[in-house]
mmCIF file of C-alpha atoms and ligand atoms in Angstrom:
data_model
loop_
_atom_site.group_PDB
_atom_site.id
_atom_site.type_symbol
_atom_site.label_atom_id
_atom_site.label_comp_id
_atom_site.label_asym_id
_atom_site.label_seq_id
_atom_site.Cartn_x
_atom_site.Cartn_y
_atom_site.Cartn_z
ATOM 1 C CA MET A 8 -81.242 163.050 139.294
ATOM 2 C CA ILE A 9 -83.763 162.179 141.987
ATOM 3 C CA PRO A 10 -84.396 158.424 141.485
ATOM 4 C CA TYR A 11 -87.945 156.992 141.502
ATOM 5 C CA GLY A 12 -87.016 154.639 144.344
ATOM 6 C CA ARG A 13 -84.069 154.015 146.581
ATOM 7 C CA GLN A 14 -83.093 151.810 149.507
ATOM 8 C CA SER A 15 -82.385 153.218 152.956
ATOM 9 C CA ILE A 16 -79.443 151.490 154.664
ATOM 10 C CA ASP A 17 -78.329 152.496 158.167
ATOM 11 C CA GLN A 18 -75.485 151.460 160.477
ATOM 12 C CA ALA A 19 -77.619 148.746 162.129
ATOM 13 C CA ASP A 20 -78.136 147.140 158.702
ATOM 14 C CA ILE A 21 -74.398 147.222 158.014
ATOM 15 C CA ASP A 22 -73.574 145.795 161.456
ATOM 16 C CA ALA A 23 -76.104 142.983 160.974
ATOM 17 C CA VAL A 24 -74.436 141.905 157.708
ATOM 18 C CA VAL A 25 -70.917 142.207 159.152
ATOM 19 C CA ASP A 26 -71.965 140.034 162.112
ATOM 20 C CA VAL A 27 -72.976 137.272 159.713
ATOM 21 C CA LEU A 28 -69.701 137.600 157.802
ATOM 22 C CA GLN A 29 -67.867 136.981 161.058
ATOM 23 C CA SER A 30 -70.074 134.041 162.029
ATOM 24 C CA ASP A 31 -69.902 130.367 161.076
ATOM 25 C CA TRP A 32 -72.828 130.537 158.669
ATOM 26 C CA LEU A 33 -72.823 132.549 155.444
ATOM 27 C CA THR A 34 -75.731 130.483 154.164
ATOM 28 C CA GLN A 35 -78.095 127.804 155.567
ATOM 29 C CA GLY A 36 -77.577 129.288 159.024
ATOM 30 C CA PRO A 37 -79.821 130.740 161.723
ATOM 31 C CA ALA A 38 -80.466 134.147 160.120
ATOM 32 C CA ILE A 39 -82.785 132.607 157.536
ATOM 33 C CA GLU A 40 -85.183 131.153 160.072
ATOM 34 C CA ALA A 41 -85.013 134.305 162.181
ATOM 35 C CA PHE A 42 -86.027 136.411 159.174
ATOM 36 C CA GLU A 43 -88.755 133.957 158.168
ATOM 37 C CA GLN A 44 -90.237 133.935 161.657
ATOM 38 C CA ALA A 45 -90.061 137.709 162.019
ATOM 39 C CA MET A 46 -91.783 138.285 158.659
ATOM 40 C CA ALA A 47 -94.454 135.701 159.456
ATOM 41 C CA ALA A 48 -95.095 137.284 162.863
ATOM 42 C CA CYS A 49 -95.179 140.783 161.384
ATOM 43 C CA CYS A 50 -97.728 139.722 158.751
ATOM 44 C CA GLU A 51 -99.721 137.402 161.058
ATOM 45 C CA ALA A 52 -98.941 134.305 158.966
ATOM 46 C CA ALA A 53 -98.024 130.855 160.275
ATOM 47 C CA HIS A 54 -95.085 130.086 157.954
ATOM 48 C CA GLY A 55 -92.463 132.001 155.976
ATOM 49 C CA VAL A 56 -90.163 130.473 153.351
ATOM 50 C CA ALA A 57 -87.287 132.756 152.311
ATOM 51 C CA VAL A 58 -85.843 132.415 148.813
ATOM 52 C CA CYS A 59 -83.315 134.167 146.601
ATOM 53 C CA ASN A 60 -85.839 136.542 144.947
ATOM 54 C CA ALA A 61 -89.575 136.995 144.465
ATOM 55 C CA THR A 62 -89.443 135.487 140.987
ATOM 56 C CA ALA A 63 -88.258 132.198 142.525
ATOM 57 C CA ALA A 64 -90.913 132.608 145.240
ATOM 58 C CA LEU A 65 -93.646 132.898 142.599
ATOM 59 C CA HIS A 66 -92.255 129.876 140.751
ATOM 60 C CA ILE A 67 -92.308 127.535 143.752
ATOM 61 C CA ALA A 68 -95.645 128.961 144.953
ATOM 62 C CA CYS A 69 -97.150 127.979 141.587
ATOM 63 C CA LEU A 70 -95.611 124.496 141.815
ATOM 64 C CA ALA A 71 -96.904 124.094 145.376
ATOM 65 C CA ALA A 72 -100.362 125.052 144.075
ATOM 66 C CA GLY A 73 -100.048 122.110 141.679
ATOM 67 C CA LEU A 74 -99.712 124.215 138.524
ATOM 68 C CA GLY A 75 -98.381 122.282 135.536
ATOM 69 C CA PRO A 76 -98.748 121.650 131.800
ATOM 70 C CA GLY A 77 -102.354 121.886 130.632
ATOM 71 C CA ASP A 78 -103.277 124.308 133.451
ATOM 72 C CA TRP A 79 -103.960 128.034 133.257
ATOM 73 C CA LEU A 80 -102.567 130.874 135.335
ATOM 74 C CA TRP A 81 -104.298 134.247 135.121
ATOM 75 C CA THR A 82 -102.905 137.566 136.263
ATOM 76 C CA SER A 83 -103.053 141.312 135.641
ATOM 77 C CA PRO A 84 -101.282 142.707 132.572
ATOM 78 C CA ASN A 85 -100.242 145.738 134.661
ATOM 79 C CA THR A 86 -97.394 144.065 136.518
ATOM 80 C CA PHE A 87 -93.772 143.066 136.326
ATOM 81 C CA LEU A 88 -93.023 140.167 133.969
ATOM 82 C CA ALA A 89 -92.429 137.699 136.819
ATOM 83 C CA SER A 90 -96.134 137.586 137.846
ATOM 84 C CA ALA A 91 -96.881 135.895 134.503
ATOM 85 C CA ASN A 92 -93.586 134.124 133.782
ATOM 86 C CA CYS A 93 -93.989 131.951 136.893
ATOM 87 C CA GLY A 94 -96.836 130.166 135.107
ATOM 88 C CA ARG A 95 -94.679 129.554 132.054
ATOM 89 C CA TYR A 96 -91.875 128.080 134.225
ATOM 90 C CA CYS A 97 -94.376 125.402 135.282
ATOM 91 C CA GLY A 98 -95.332 124.662 131.690
ATOM 92 C CA ALA A 99 -98.784 126.202 132.199
ATOM 93 C CA ASP A 100 -100.608 128.581 129.863
ATOM 94 C CA VAL A 101 -100.942 132.198 130.913
ATOM 95 C CA ASP A 102 -103.853 134.573 130.381
ATOM 96 C CA PHE A 103 -104.637 138.035 131.684
ATOM 97 C CA VAL A 104 -107.592 139.908 133.150
ATOM 98 C CA ASP A 105 -107.833 143.610 132.372
ATOM 99 C CA ILE A 106 -107.365 146.262 135.045
ATOM 100 C CA ASP A 107 -109.890 148.373 136.893
ATOM 101 C CA PRO A 108 -109.683 151.868 135.342
ATOM 102 C CA GLN A 109 -109.919 153.422 138.828
ATOM 103 C CA THR A 110 -107.486 151.390 140.926
ATOM 104 C CA TRP A 111 -105.224 150.063 138.130
ATOM 105 C CA ASN A 112 -105.365 146.671 139.846
ATOM 106 C CA LEU A 113 -106.831 143.489 138.380
ATOM 107 C CA ASP A 114 -110.553 144.146 137.784
ATOM 108 C CA VAL A 115 -112.264 141.511 139.886
ATOM 109 C CA GLU A 116 -115.629 141.965 138.134
ATOM 110 C CA ALA A 117 -113.936 141.417 134.763
ATOM 111 C CA LEU A 118 -112.434 138.314 136.359
ATOM 112 C CA ALA A 119 -115.905 137.117 137.415
ATOM 113 C CA ASP A 120 -117.153 137.465 133.810
ATOM 114 C CA LYS A 121 -114.112 135.725 132.402
ATOM 115 C CA LEU A 122 -114.461 132.853 134.883
ATOM 116 C CA GLN A 123 -118.059 132.325 133.849
ATOM 117 C CA ALA A 124 -117.023 132.156 130.186
ATOM 118 C CA ALA A 125 -114.066 129.875 130.984
ATOM 119 C CA GLN A 126 -116.278 127.477 132.898
ATOM 120 C CA ALA A 127 -118.499 127.086 129.860
ATOM 121 C CA CYS A 128 -115.547 125.910 127.771
ATOM 122 C CA GLY A 129 -113.737 124.002 130.536
ATOM 123 C CA ARG A 130 -110.726 126.291 130.742
ATOM 124 C CA LEU A 131 -110.856 127.564 134.306
ATOM 125 C CA PRO A 132 -107.555 128.743 135.803
ATOM 126 C CA LYS A 133 -105.787 126.702 138.468
ATOM 127 C CA VAL A 134 -103.994 129.773 139.831
ATOM 128 C CA VAL A 135 -104.782 133.495 139.866
ATOM 129 C CA VAL A 136 -101.831 135.741 140.727
ATOM 130 C CA ALA A 137 -103.374 138.834 142.324
ATOM 131 C CA VAL A 138 -100.871 141.671 142.149
ATOM 132 C CA ALA A 139 -101.044 144.342 144.845
ATOM 133 C CA PHE A 140 -100.139 147.046 142.354
ATOM 134 C CA SER A 141 -98.168 149.971 143.808
ATOM 135 C CA GLY A 142 -98.651 148.509 147.309
ATOM 136 C CA GLN A 143 -102.436 148.251 147.387
ATOM 137 C CA SER A 144 -104.256 144.909 147.388
ATOM 138 C CA CYS A 145 -106.986 144.353 144.828
ATOM 139 C CA ASP A 146 -110.515 143.400 145.884
ATOM 140 C CA MET A 147 -109.282 140.313 147.751
ATOM 141 C CA ARG A 148 -112.577 139.652 149.521
ATOM 142 C CA ARG A 149 -114.444 139.213 146.235
ATOM 143 C CA LEU A 150 -111.487 137.350 144.754
ATOM 144 C CA ALA A 151 -111.584 134.826 147.611
ATOM 145 C CA GLU A 152 -115.321 134.250 146.974
ATOM 146 C CA LEU A 153 -114.574 133.556 143.315
ATOM 147 C CA ALA A 154 -111.674 131.258 144.272
ATOM 148 C CA GLU A 155 -114.037 129.219 146.435
ATOM 149 C CA ARG A 156 -116.691 129.035 143.730
ATOM 150 C CA TYR A 157 -114.382 128.177 140.820
ATOM 151 C CA ALA A 158 -111.767 126.226 142.810
ATOM 152 C CA PHE A 159 -108.593 128.091 141.921
ATOM 153 C CA THR A 160 -105.673 129.002 144.187
ATOM 154 C CA VAL A 161 -105.026 132.671 144.947
ATOM 155 C CA ILE A 162 -101.362 133.690 145.115
ATOM 156 C CA GLU A 163 -101.009 137.319 146.089
ATOM 157 C CA ASP A 164 -97.986 138.937 144.443
ATOM 158 C CA ALA A 165 -97.392 141.464 147.194
ATOM 159 C CA SER A 166 -93.917 142.407 145.966
ATOM 160 C CA HIS A 167 -95.004 146.050 146.329
ATOM 161 C CA ALA A 168 -96.935 145.594 149.535
ATOM 162 C CA VAL A 169 -94.723 144.640 152.488
ATOM 163 C CA GLY A 170 -96.266 146.585 155.369
ATOM 164 C CA ALA A 171 -99.617 147.193 153.638
ATOM 165 C CA CYS A 172 -102.967 146.237 155.169
ATOM 166 C CA TYR A 173 -106.189 144.861 153.767
ATOM 167 C CA ALA A 174 -109.487 144.599 155.650
ATOM 168 C CA GLY A 175 -107.719 145.721 158.800
ATOM 169 C CA ARG A 176 -105.047 143.027 158.760
ATOM 170 C CA PRO A 177 -101.499 142.871 157.338
ATOM 171 C CA VAL A 178 -101.098 141.774 153.736
ATOM 172 C CA GLY A 179 -99.667 138.258 154.008
ATOM 173 C CA CYS A 180 -101.968 137.106 156.832
ATOM 174 C CA GLY A 181 -103.503 134.565 154.477
ATOM 175 C CA GLU A 182 -107.138 135.447 155.090
ATOM 176 C CA PHE A 183 -107.820 135.806 151.350
ATOM 177 C CA ALA A 184 -104.827 134.137 149.655
ATOM 178 C CA ALA A 185 -103.337 130.657 149.991
ATOM 179 C CA MET A 186 -99.833 132.105 149.576
ATOM 180 C CA THR A 187 -98.433 135.635 149.566
ATOM 181 C CA VAL A 188 -95.166 136.538 147.867
ATOM 182 C CA PHE A 189 -92.903 139.449 148.822
ATOM 183 C CA SER A 190 -89.838 140.899 147.089
ATOM 184 C CA PHE A 191 -86.876 142.448 148.878
ATOM 185 C CA HIS A 192 -85.222 143.977 145.824
ATOM 186 C CA PRO A 193 -83.645 147.360 146.731
ATOM 187 C CA VAL A 194 -86.436 149.444 145.176
ATOM 188 C CA LYS A 195 -89.101 147.625 147.201
ATOM 189 C CA ILE A 196 -90.312 148.540 150.707
ATOM 190 C CA ILE A 197 -87.580 146.681 152.631
ATOM 191 C CA THR A 198 -84.510 145.103 151.063
ATOM 192 C CA SER A 199 -82.214 142.115 151.438
ATOM 193 C CA ALA A 200 -80.365 143.177 148.220
ATOM 194 C CA GLU A 201 -81.949 140.267 146.354
ATOM 195 C CA GLY A 202 -84.557 138.221 148.145
ATOM 196 C CA GLY A 203 -88.109 137.030 148.342
ATOM 197 C CA MET A 204 -90.457 135.159 150.636
ATOM 198 C CA VAL A 205 -93.637 133.110 150.505
ATOM 199 C CA LEU A 206 -95.993 133.329 153.475
ATOM 200 C CA THR A 207 -98.703 130.745 154.042
ATOM 201 C CA ASN A 208 -100.834 129.374 156.864
ATOM 202 C CA ARG A 209 -100.891 125.847 155.468
ATOM 203 C CA PRO A 210 -98.154 123.560 156.852
ATOM 204 C CA GLU A 211 -98.259 121.197 153.844
ATOM 205 C CA LEU A 212 -97.629 124.117 151.468
ATOM 206 C CA ALA A 213 -94.787 125.415 153.654
ATOM 207 C CA ALA A 214 -93.145 121.956 153.692
ATOM 208 C CA ARG A 215 -93.441 121.637 149.918
ATOM 209 C CA LEU A 216 -92.040 125.149 149.389
ATOM 210 C CA ARG A 217 -89.010 124.340 151.582
ATOM 211 C CA ARG A 218 -88.350 121.159 149.645
ATOM 212 C CA LEU A 219 -88.660 122.890 146.265
ATOM 213 C CA ARG A 220 -86.288 125.617 147.472
ATOM 214 C CA SER A 221 -83.549 123.035 147.985
ATOM 215 C CA HIS A 222 -83.375 120.514 145.112
ATOM 216 C CA GLY A 223 -86.494 118.555 146.118
ATOM 217 C CA MET A 224 -84.412 117.003 148.919
ATOM 218 C CA THR A 225 -85.670 115.737 152.229
ATOM 219 C CA ARG A 226 -84.111 114.426 155.434
ATOM 220 C CA ASP A 227 -87.521 113.619 156.891
ATOM 221 C CA PRO A 228 -87.897 109.800 157.197
ATOM 222 C CA ALA A 229 -91.674 110.174 156.782
ATOM 223 C CA GLN A 230 -91.144 111.460 153.226
ATOM 224 C CA MET A 231 -88.642 108.734 152.217
ATOM 225 C CA SER A 232 -89.286 105.658 150.080
ATOM 226 C CA GLU A 233 -87.043 103.395 152.218
ATOM 227 C CA ALA A 234 -85.368 103.313 155.613
ATOM 228 C CA SER A 235 -82.507 105.730 156.203
ATOM 229 C CA HIS A 236 -79.009 104.432 155.317
ATOM 230 C CA GLY A 237 -77.465 106.463 158.161
ATOM 231 C CA PRO A 238 -76.990 109.949 159.528
ATOM 232 C CA TRP A 239 -75.721 111.277 156.159
ATOM 233 C CA TYR A 240 -78.790 110.125 154.287
ATOM 234 C CA TYR A 241 -81.170 112.285 152.274
ATOM 235 C CA GLN A 242 -83.478 111.597 149.378
ATOM 236 C CA GLN A 243 -84.497 113.655 146.385
ATOM 237 C CA VAL A 244 -88.222 112.991 146.098
ATOM 238 C CA GLU A 245 -89.059 115.516 143.352
ATOM 239 C CA LEU A 246 -87.324 118.007 141.065
ATOM 240 C CA GLY A 247 -86.427 121.130 143.039
ATOM 241 C CA PHE A 248 -84.013 124.033 142.708
ATOM 242 C CA ASN A 249 -81.344 125.938 144.557
ATOM 243 C CA TYR A 250 -83.447 128.996 145.386
ATOM 244 C CA ARG A 251 -81.930 129.580 148.821
ATOM 245 C CA MET A 252 -81.435 132.998 150.389
ATOM 246 C CA THR A 253 -78.049 133.579 152.061
ATOM 247 C CA ASP A 254 -77.659 134.477 155.734
ATOM 248 C CA LEU A 255 -76.113 137.794 154.666
ATOM 249 C CA GLN A 256 -79.325 138.648 152.864
ATOM 250 C CA ALA A 257 -81.552 137.369 155.653
ATOM 251 C CA ALA A 258 -79.662 139.429 158.260
ATOM 252 C CA LEU A 259 -80.092 142.546 156.146
ATOM 253 C CA GLY A 260 -83.785 141.811 155.625
ATOM 254 C CA LEU A 261 -84.318 141.196 159.339
ATOM 255 C CA SER A 262 -82.591 144.438 160.248
ATOM 256 C CA GLN A 263 -84.654 146.347 157.662
ATOM 257 C CA LEU A 264 -87.835 144.826 159.047
ATOM 258 C CA ASN A 265 -87.199 146.753 162.281
ATOM 259 C CA ARG A 266 -87.751 149.948 160.312
ATOM 260 C CA LEU A 267 -90.749 148.782 158.280
ATOM 261 C CA ASP A 268 -93.248 150.944 160.191
ATOM 262 C CA ASP A 269 -91.098 154.056 159.721
ATOM 263 C CA PHE A 270 -90.632 153.312 156.026
ATOM 264 C CA VAL A 271 -94.334 152.821 155.386
ATOM 265 C CA ARG A 272 -95.315 155.848 157.478
ATOM 266 C CA ARG A 273 -92.923 158.055 155.492
ATOM 267 C CA ARG A 274 -94.239 156.674 152.180
ATOM 268 C CA GLN A 275 -97.817 157.309 153.309
ATOM 269 C CA TYR A 276 -96.880 160.848 154.328
ATOM 270 C CA LEU A 277 -95.227 161.546 150.940
ATOM 271 C CA ALA A 278 -98.179 160.061 149.057
ATOM 272 C CA ALA A 279 -100.681 162.188 151.005
ATOM 273 C CA ARG A 280 -98.524 165.220 150.315
ATOM 274 C CA TYR A 281 -98.441 164.454 146.567
ATOM 275 C CA GLN A 282 -102.240 164.069 146.596
ATOM 276 C CA ARG A 283 -102.521 167.560 148.079
ATOM 277 C CA LEU A 284 -99.834 169.316 146.039
ATOM 278 C CA LEU A 285 -100.893 167.871 142.673
ATOM 279 C CA GLN A 286 -104.587 168.794 143.076
ATOM 280 C CA GLY A 287 -105.967 170.792 140.182
ATOM 281 C CA LEU A 288 -103.372 169.695 137.617
ATOM 282 C CA PRO A 289 -104.507 167.767 134.513
ATOM 283 C CA LEU A 290 -103.613 164.487 136.197
ATOM 284 C CA THR A 291 -105.572 161.510 137.466
ATOM 285 C CA LEU A 292 -104.238 160.761 140.934
ATOM 286 C CA PRO A 293 -104.201 157.327 142.602
ATOM 287 C CA GLN A 294 -107.483 156.220 144.173
ATOM 288 C CA ALA A 295 -107.830 154.092 147.254
ATOM 289 C CA GLN A 296 -109.343 150.639 146.832
ATOM 290 C CA ALA A 297 -111.998 149.894 149.434
ATOM 291 C CA ASP A 298 -110.521 148.060 152.447
ATOM 292 C CA ALA A 299 -106.891 148.527 151.322
ATOM 293 C CA GLN A 300 -104.205 150.566 153.037
ATOM 294 C CA SER A 301 -101.315 150.923 150.601
ATOM 295 C CA ALA A 302 -97.623 150.620 151.444
ATOM 296 C CA TRP A 303 -97.020 153.099 148.567
ATOM 297 C CA HIS A 304 -94.182 151.306 146.798
ATOM 298 C CA LEU A 305 -95.105 153.415 143.759
ATOM 299 C CA TYR A 306 -96.803 156.763 143.363
ATOM 300 C CA VAL A 307 -98.331 156.717 139.873
ATOM 301 C CA VAL A 308 -100.253 159.521 138.156
ATOM 302 C CA ARG A 309 -101.985 159.451 134.777
ATOM 303 C CA LEU A 310 -101.733 162.397 132.398
ATOM 304 C CA GLN A 311 -105.013 163.807 131.135
ATOM 305 C CA LEU A 312 -103.498 164.148 127.699
ATOM 306 C CA GLU A 313 -106.342 165.975 125.983
ATOM 307 C CA GLY A 314 -105.393 169.650 125.905
ATOM 308 C CA LEU A 315 -101.818 169.100 127.117
ATOM 309 C CA LYS A 316 -99.032 170.947 125.345
ATOM 310 C CA HIS A 317 -96.675 167.953 125.512
ATOM 311 C CA SER A 318 -97.097 164.278 124.721
ATOM 312 C CA HIS A 319 -96.732 161.549 127.345
ATOM 313 C CA ARG A 320 -93.234 160.834 126.092
ATOM 314 C CA GLN A 321 -92.264 164.517 126.085
ATOM 315 C CA VAL A 322 -93.451 164.917 129.677
ATOM 316 C CA PHE A 323 -91.477 161.795 130.678
ATOM 317 C CA GLU A 324 -88.291 162.925 128.919
ATOM 318 C CA GLY A 325 -88.726 166.537 130.049
ATOM 319 C CA LEU A 326 -88.973 165.476 133.684
ATOM 320 C CA ARG A 327 -85.899 163.255 133.360
ATOM 321 C CA GLU A 328 -83.956 166.144 131.780
ATOM 322 C CA SER A 329 -85.088 168.357 134.651
ATOM 323 C CA GLY A 330 -83.612 165.908 137.174
ATOM 324 C CA VAL A 331 -86.765 164.047 138.137
ATOM 325 C CA GLY A 332 -86.180 160.314 137.691
ATOM 326 C CA VAL A 333 -89.686 159.338 136.677
ATOM 327 C CA ASN A 334 -90.372 155.774 135.571
ATOM 328 C CA LEU A 335 -93.221 153.851 133.981
ATOM 329 C CA HIS A 336 -94.912 150.891 135.661
ATOM 330 C CA TYR A 337 -95.857 148.896 133.642
ATOM 331 C CA ILE A 338 -95.611 148.077 129.972
ATOM 332 C CA PRO A 339 -98.599 145.693 129.629
ATOM 333 C CA VAL A 340 -97.117 142.203 129.895
ATOM 334 C CA HIS A 341 -99.251 140.814 127.052
ATOM 335 C CA LEU A 342 -97.577 143.258 124.623
ATOM 336 C CA GLN A 343 -94.092 141.873 125.240
ATOM 337 C CA PRO A 344 -92.779 140.070 122.146
ATOM 338 C CA TYR A 345 -92.572 136.820 124.132
ATOM 339 C CA TYR A 346 -96.301 136.976 124.960
ATOM 340 C CA GLN A 347 -97.267 138.264 121.505
ATOM 341 C CA ALA A 348 -95.581 135.144 120.092
ATOM 342 C CA LEU A 349 -97.982 133.155 122.298
ATOM 343 C CA GLY A 350 -100.935 134.868 120.597
ATOM 344 C CA PHE A 351 -101.606 138.084 122.492
ATOM 345 C CA ALA A 352 -102.056 141.328 120.566
ATOM 346 C CA GLN A 353 -102.625 145.046 120.930
ATOM 347 C CA GLY A 354 -106.253 145.639 121.885
ATOM 348 C CA ASP A 355 -106.607 142.512 124.060
ATOM 349 C CA PHE A 356 -106.658 144.440 127.361
ATOM 350 C CA PRO A 357 -107.652 148.009 126.480
ATOM 351 C CA GLN A 358 -107.724 149.418 130.020
ATOM 352 C CA ALA A 359 -104.133 148.331 130.684
ATOM 353 C CA GLU A 360 -103.057 149.694 127.296
ATOM 354 C CA ARG A 361 -104.756 153.038 127.842
ATOM 355 C CA TYR A 362 -103.202 153.231 131.301
ATOM 356 C CA TYR A 363 -99.762 152.571 129.784
ATOM 357 C CA ALA A 364 -100.212 155.520 127.394
ATOM 358 C CA GLU A 365 -100.776 157.914 130.319
ATOM 359 C CA ALA A 366 -98.933 156.638 133.414
ATOM 360 C CA LEU A 367 -95.905 158.126 135.153
ATOM 361 C CA SER A 368 -94.302 156.920 138.396
ATOM 362 C CA LEU A 369 -93.071 159.854 140.467
ATOM 363 C CA PRO A 370 -90.215 159.383 142.963
ATOM 364 C CA ILE A 371 -91.238 157.995 146.346
ATOM 365 C CA TYR A 372 -88.934 156.449 148.969
ATOM 366 C CA PRO A 373 -88.261 157.042 152.661
ATOM 367 C CA GLY A 374 -85.195 159.237 152.092
ATOM 368 C CA LEU A 375 -87.031 161.648 149.755
ATOM 369 C CA SER A 376 -87.143 165.016 151.526
ATOM 370 C CA ASP A 377 -90.086 167.430 151.538
ATOM 371 C CA SER A 378 -87.998 169.960 149.593
ATOM 372 C CA GLU A 379 -87.061 167.391 146.947
ATOM 373 C CA GLN A 380 -90.744 166.559 146.671
ATOM 374 C CA ASP A 381 -91.563 170.271 146.282
ATOM 375 C CA PHE A 382 -89.039 170.406 143.434
ATOM 376 C CA ILE A 383 -90.649 167.362 141.771
ATOM 377 C CA VAL A 384 -94.103 168.939 142.030
ATOM 378 C CA GLN A 385 -92.785 172.196 140.564
ATOM 379 C CA GLN A 386 -91.283 170.313 137.599
ATOM 380 C CA VAL A 387 -94.469 168.285 137.072
ATOM 381 C CA ARG A 388 -96.443 171.541 137.074
ATOM 382 C CA ARG A 389 -94.070 172.894 134.424
ATOM 383 C CA TRP A 390 -94.313 169.856 132.142
ATOM 384 C CA VAL A 391 -98.049 169.232 132.286
ATOM 385 C CA GLN A 392 -99.091 172.713 131.197
ATOM 386 C CA GLU A 393 -102.137 172.909 129.007
ATOM 387 C CA SER A 394 -101.566 174.105 125.465
ATOM 388 C CA SER A 395 -102.214 177.836 125.029
ATOM 389 C CA GLY A 396 -105.726 178.614 123.868
ATOM 390 C CA SER A 397 -107.322 175.672 125.650
HETATM 391 C C1 PLP B 11 -90.167 143.211 141.786
HETATM 392 C C2 PLP B 11 -91.324 142.372 141.412
HETATM 393 C C3 PLP B 11 -91.241 140.998 141.215
HETATM 394 C C4 PLP B 11 -89.934 140.256 141.180
HETATM 395 O O1 PLP B 11 -89.172 140.478 142.281
HETATM 396 P P1 PLP B 11 -87.651 139.948 142.336
HETATM 397 O O2 PLP B 11 -87.386 139.873 143.804
HETATM 398 O O3 PLP B 11 -86.843 141.013 141.649
HETATM 399 O O4 PLP B 11 -87.582 138.657 141.643
HETATM 400 C C5 PLP B 11 -92.393 140.287 140.985
HETATM 401 N N1 PLP B 11 -93.588 140.896 140.908
HETATM 402 C C6 PLP B 11 -93.710 142.229 141.062
HETATM 403 C C7 PLP B 11 -95.061 142.842 140.986
HETATM 404 C C8 PLP B 11 -92.585 143.011 141.298
HETATM 405 O O5 PLP B 11 -92.706 144.332 141.410
#
């Protein structure tokens, strides 16, 4: 079975991890800062804070934004659970904004309407998590205007978008978001096995994120309530967590970062090739969002079901049986039982629901060969036939 995504590990990656194993520092050592600085430089951000996964990164980013009980976090329903759950971890309420039927990203005009309505009843969000779905930023320029006008914090969930660009600059540069979160899970663009990072340009946010990552502890006398007792002394000044990344993970991430350009170039090549080879089939292909250059974490197509011989599910299962490891990103988050118990229901976000009934993620990853891709296209062609007579 050709998987929908897969990591690419080379000898340099292995050597980098082995070097750490033979060093003095398995965790809390120099590899963390080296990875943070390299990511920040690569994305043109001032500060990077590495953590154990992107879910933890989203959690502490929300806390650093001041999110708490009584506040609202809004995000897209077409995302992984973590983009919404981070609000719940902080005790905040979560709501969603439907997706743009063309880009499948959060619909920023729908957001503008919802903000206007929320202002009228005093329920404006404190945080909007803007997901760069499939590796492509949403309309961040307009989002930043709205953030200014309605005074909310933009956290970009760029878990799919390491190596992507927006408005001619790297995603993560902080031009349109206060904080940007990346994931280094093995299916993502670069991997540290498990891992995540928050990038920001604001030193006070970076300092808070570092403290939250490690139990709310500080060794900085300026943050302490009394004079130091001695060289061993630290204070816990708020409730934090152990969300640290290990040096093994950071060394792997840093080594992978050296190949980021190659990874993204190969993904862009495969995506362009899919766009060409799938032309003319009863499929809606991905559309570029103005200003965004995708890192192509996912390549999603939508079935034009009317007139197809097989149902969405039959096409999905047929492709899997044929050896094509398709997947489906995403089940709308508001339809999860957990969120339904909070009051959401079928019909709340119709564009995301309609998308879910038609979407298929085709395999895309740097190690996918042209001939494997030809095989995938051939199988897709076979399974999306139109019913005879139409
Ligand atoms: C993968 C992913 C996450 C969570 O990443 P982890 O590193 O696995 O915690 C969050 N948001 C989105 C959009 C993701 O795809």
